C-alpha positions as a Python dict, from the first residue, in 0.01 Angstrom:
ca = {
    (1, 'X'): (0, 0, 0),
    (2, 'X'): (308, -119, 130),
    (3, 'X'): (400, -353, -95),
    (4, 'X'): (742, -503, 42),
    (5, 'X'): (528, -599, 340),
    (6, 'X'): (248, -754, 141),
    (7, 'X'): (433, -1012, -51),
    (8, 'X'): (526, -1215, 271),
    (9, 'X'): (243, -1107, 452),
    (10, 'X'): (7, -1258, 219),
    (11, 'X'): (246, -1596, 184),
    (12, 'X'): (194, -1614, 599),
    (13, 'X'): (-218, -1588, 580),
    (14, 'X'): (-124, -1835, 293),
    (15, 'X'): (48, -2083, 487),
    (16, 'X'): (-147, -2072, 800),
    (17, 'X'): (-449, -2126, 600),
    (18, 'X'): (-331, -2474, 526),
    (19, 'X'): (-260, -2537, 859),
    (20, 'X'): (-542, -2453, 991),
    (21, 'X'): (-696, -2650, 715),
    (22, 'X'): (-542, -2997, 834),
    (23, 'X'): (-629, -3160, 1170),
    (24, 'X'): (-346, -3199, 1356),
    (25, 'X'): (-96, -2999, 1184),
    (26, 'X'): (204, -2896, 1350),
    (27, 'X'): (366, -2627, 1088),
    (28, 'X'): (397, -2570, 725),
    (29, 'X'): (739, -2459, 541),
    (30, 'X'): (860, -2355, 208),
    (31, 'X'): (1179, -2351, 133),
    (32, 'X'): (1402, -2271, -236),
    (33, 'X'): (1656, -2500, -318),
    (34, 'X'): (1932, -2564, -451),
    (35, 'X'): (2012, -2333, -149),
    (36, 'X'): (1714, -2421, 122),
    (37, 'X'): (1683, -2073, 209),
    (38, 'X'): (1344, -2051, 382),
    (39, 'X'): (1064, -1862, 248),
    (40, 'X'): (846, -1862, 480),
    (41, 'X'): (750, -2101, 793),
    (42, 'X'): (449, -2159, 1101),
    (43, 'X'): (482, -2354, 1346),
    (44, 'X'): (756, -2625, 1379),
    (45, 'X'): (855, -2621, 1050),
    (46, 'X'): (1119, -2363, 1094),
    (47, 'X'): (1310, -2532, 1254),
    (48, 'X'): (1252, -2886, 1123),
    (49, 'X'): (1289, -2734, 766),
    (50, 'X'): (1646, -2584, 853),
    (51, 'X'): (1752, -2872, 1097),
    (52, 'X'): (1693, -3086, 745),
    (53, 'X'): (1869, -2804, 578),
    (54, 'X'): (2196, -2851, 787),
    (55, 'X'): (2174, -3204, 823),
    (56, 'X'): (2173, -3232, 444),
    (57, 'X'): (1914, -3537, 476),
    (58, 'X'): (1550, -3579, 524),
    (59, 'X'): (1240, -3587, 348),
    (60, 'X'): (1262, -3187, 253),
    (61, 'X'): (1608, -3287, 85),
    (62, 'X'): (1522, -3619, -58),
    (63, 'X'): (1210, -3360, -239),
    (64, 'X'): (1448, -3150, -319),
    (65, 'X'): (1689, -3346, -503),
    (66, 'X'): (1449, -3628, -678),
    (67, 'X'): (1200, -3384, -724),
    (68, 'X'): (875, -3606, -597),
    (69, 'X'): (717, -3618, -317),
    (70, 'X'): (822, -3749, -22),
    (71, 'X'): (638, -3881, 324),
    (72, 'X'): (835, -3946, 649),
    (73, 'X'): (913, -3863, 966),
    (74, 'X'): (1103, -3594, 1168),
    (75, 'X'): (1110, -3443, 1489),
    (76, 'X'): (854, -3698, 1625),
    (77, 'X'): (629, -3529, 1321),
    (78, 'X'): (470, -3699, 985),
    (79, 'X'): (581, -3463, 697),
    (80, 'X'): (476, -3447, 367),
    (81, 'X'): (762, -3289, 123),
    (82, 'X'): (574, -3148, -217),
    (83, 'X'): (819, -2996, -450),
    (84, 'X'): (755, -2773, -760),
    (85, 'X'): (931, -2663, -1038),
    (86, 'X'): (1149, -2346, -1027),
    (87, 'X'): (1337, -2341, -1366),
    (88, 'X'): (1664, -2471, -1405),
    (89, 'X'): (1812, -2418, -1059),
    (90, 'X'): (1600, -2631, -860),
    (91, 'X'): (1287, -2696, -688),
    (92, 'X'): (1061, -2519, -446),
    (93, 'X'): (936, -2723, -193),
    (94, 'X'): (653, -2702, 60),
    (95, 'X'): (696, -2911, 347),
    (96, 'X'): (325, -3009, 582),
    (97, 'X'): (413, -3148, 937),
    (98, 'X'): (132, -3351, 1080),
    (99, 'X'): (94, -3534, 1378),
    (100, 'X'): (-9, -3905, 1213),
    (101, 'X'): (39, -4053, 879),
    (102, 'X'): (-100, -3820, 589),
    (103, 'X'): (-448, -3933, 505),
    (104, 'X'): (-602, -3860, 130),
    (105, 'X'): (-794, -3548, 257),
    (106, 'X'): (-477, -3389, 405),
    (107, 'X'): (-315, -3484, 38),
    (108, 'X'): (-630, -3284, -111),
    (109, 'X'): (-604, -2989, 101),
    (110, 'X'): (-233, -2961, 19),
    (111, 'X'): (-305, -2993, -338),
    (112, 'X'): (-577, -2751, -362),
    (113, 'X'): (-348, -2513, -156),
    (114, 'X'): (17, -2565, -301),
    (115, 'X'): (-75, -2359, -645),
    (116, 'X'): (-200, -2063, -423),
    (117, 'X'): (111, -2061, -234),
    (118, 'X'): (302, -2100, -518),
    (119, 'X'): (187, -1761, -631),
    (120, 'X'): (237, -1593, -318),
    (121, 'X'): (593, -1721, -305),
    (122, 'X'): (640, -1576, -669),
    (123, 'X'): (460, -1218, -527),
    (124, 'X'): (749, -1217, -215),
    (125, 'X'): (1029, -1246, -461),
    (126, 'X'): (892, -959, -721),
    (127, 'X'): (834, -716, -487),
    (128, 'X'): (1183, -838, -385),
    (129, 'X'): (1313, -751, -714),
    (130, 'X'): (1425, -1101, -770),
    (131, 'X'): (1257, -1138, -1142),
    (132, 'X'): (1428, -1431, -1258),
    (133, 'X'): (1296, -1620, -949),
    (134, 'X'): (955, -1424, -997),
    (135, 'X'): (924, -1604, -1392),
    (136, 'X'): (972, -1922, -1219),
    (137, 'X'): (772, -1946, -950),
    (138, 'X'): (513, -1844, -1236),
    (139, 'X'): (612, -2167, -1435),
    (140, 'X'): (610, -2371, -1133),
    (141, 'X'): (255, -2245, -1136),
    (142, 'X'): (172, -2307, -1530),
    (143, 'X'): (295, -2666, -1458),
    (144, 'X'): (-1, -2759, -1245),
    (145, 'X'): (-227, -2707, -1538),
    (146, 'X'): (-69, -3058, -1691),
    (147, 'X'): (-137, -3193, -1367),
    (148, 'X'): (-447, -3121, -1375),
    (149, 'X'): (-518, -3240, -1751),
    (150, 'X'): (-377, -3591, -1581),
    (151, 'X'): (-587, -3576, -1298),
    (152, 'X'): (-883, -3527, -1472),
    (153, 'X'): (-835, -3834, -1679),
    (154, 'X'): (-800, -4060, -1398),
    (155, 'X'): (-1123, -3880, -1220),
    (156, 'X'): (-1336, -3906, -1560),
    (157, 'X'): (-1183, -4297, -1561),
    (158, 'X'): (-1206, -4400, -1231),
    (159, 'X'): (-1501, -4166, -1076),
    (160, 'X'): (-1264, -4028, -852),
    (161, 'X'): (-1246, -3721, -639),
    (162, 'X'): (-916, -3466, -698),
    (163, 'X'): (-792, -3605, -400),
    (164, 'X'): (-790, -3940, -491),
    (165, 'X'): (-664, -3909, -862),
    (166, 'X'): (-357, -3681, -714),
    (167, 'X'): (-313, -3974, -484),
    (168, 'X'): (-272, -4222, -824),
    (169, 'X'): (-38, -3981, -963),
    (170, 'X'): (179, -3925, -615),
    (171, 'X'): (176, -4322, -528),
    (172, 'X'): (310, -4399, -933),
    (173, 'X'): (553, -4117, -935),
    (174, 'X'): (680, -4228, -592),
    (175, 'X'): (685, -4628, -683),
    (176, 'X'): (850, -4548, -996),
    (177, 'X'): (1092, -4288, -805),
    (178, 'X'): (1017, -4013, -1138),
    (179, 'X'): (918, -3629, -1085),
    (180, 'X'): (510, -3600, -1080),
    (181, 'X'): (496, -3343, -1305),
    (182, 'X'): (693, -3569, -1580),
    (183, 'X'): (412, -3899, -1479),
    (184, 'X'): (129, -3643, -1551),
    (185, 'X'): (266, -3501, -1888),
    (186, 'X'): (334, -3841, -1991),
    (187, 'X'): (3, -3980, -1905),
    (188, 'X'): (-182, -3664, -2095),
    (189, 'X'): (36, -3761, -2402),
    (190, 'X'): (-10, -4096, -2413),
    (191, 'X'): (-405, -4122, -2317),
    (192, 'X'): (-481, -3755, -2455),
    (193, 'X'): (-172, -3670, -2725),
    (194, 'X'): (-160, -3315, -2656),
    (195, 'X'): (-130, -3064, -2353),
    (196, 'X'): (-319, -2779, -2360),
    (197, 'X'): (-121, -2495, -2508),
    (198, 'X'): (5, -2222, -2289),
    (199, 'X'): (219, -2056, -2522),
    (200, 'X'): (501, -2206, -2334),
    (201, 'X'): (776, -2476, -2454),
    (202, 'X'): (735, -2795, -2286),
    (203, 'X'): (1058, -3041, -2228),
    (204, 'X'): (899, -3382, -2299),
    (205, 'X'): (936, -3644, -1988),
    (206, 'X'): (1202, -3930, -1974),
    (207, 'X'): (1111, -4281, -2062),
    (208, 'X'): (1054, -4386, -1700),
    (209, 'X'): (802, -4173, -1685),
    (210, 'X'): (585, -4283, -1980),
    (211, 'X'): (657, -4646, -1902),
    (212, 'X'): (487, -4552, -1586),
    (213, 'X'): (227, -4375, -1693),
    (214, 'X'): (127, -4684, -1967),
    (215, 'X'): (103, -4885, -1663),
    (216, 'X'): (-84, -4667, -1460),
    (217, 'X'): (-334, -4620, -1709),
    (218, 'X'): (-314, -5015, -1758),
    (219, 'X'): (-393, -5082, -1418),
    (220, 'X'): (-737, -4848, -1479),
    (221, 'X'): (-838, -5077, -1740),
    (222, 'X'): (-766, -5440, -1660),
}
């Protein structure tokens, strides 16, 4: 097996999955910051990813920087700017352009997609040889297990689907302008107390992000 050729290979099928998995997609994009160097791309989102790149502004930089994520439009395109986690350096983010306002299914489909490109993305860069970024993109991966803790809290409170319990978490993150992975761990702590244990260390979120998930959780229960 070739296995330079694999690692973006499979991140390609990966990303044109997705696309082909929302109506009226126009291209999907993933891009490492604090750099933007592209991963991989499909349709127009090479070129709206770097034209954001060099502009320094934009949805995929906002995402970047506040690490949330982050709807708007470019290039006569809707995009939807998810970021994950990738260590100390900065985010990965995965950028969906669509050709109307993101609906809660196209929000599912990226969610149920991100953690599989995530991987893919961490394949590329081992076979690579870049390790360090390899151990992160794995992390980046581990995170979505608190994310998932939150969103089955709000799905076992509200009778929700995935979809509509990520939607909770991205609308509170976003309102409260705090990272979605630091709403989620906060709302596991302070509804459940623990996170499941992965073995891993775990930096505890900032106050925003509690205060926000207290109120989310409020808002369940009034």
């Amino acid at each position: 097996m070739d296995h330079v050729k694999f690692g973006p290979e499979l991140l390609s099928r990966l990303m044109e999955h997705l696309c082909s998995q929302l109506h009226g997609c126009r291209g999907v994009g993933l891009s490492v910051w604090p750099d933007g160097a592209l991963l991989s791309a499909v349709g127009v989102a090479e070129q709206l990813d770097q034209a954001q790149v060099d502009g320094a502004c934009g949805p995929l930089v906002d995402a970047s920087r506040d690490e949330r994520q982050v709807t708007g439009e470019v290039g006569g395109c809707h995009v939807v700017a998810v970021p994950g986690s990738w260590g100390d350096g900065g985010p990965v983010v995965l950028t969906v352009y669509l050709d109307h306002e993101p609906h809660a299914e196209d929000l599912k489909a990226i969610e149920e997609t991100e953690p599989l490109v995530a991987t893919a993305a961490a394949v590329v860069e081992f076979c690579s040889g870049e390790v360090l970024r390899a151990d992160q993109m794995v992390r980046m991966v581990q995170h979505r297990r608190y994310i998932e803790q939150a969103k089955g809290l709000l799905m076992a409170s509200r009778l929700c689907t995935p979809g509509e319990a990520f939607e909770l978490l991205v609308r509170a993150s976003q309102h409260a302008n705090a990272k979605l992975r630091d709403v989620a761990i906060a709302l596991v702590l302070v509804v459940g107390g623990e996170l499941e244990d992965n073995g891993d260390e775990v930096t505890l979120p900032p106050q925003i992000a509690y205060d926000t998930a207290r109120r989310l959780w409020g808002a369940l229960h009034v």
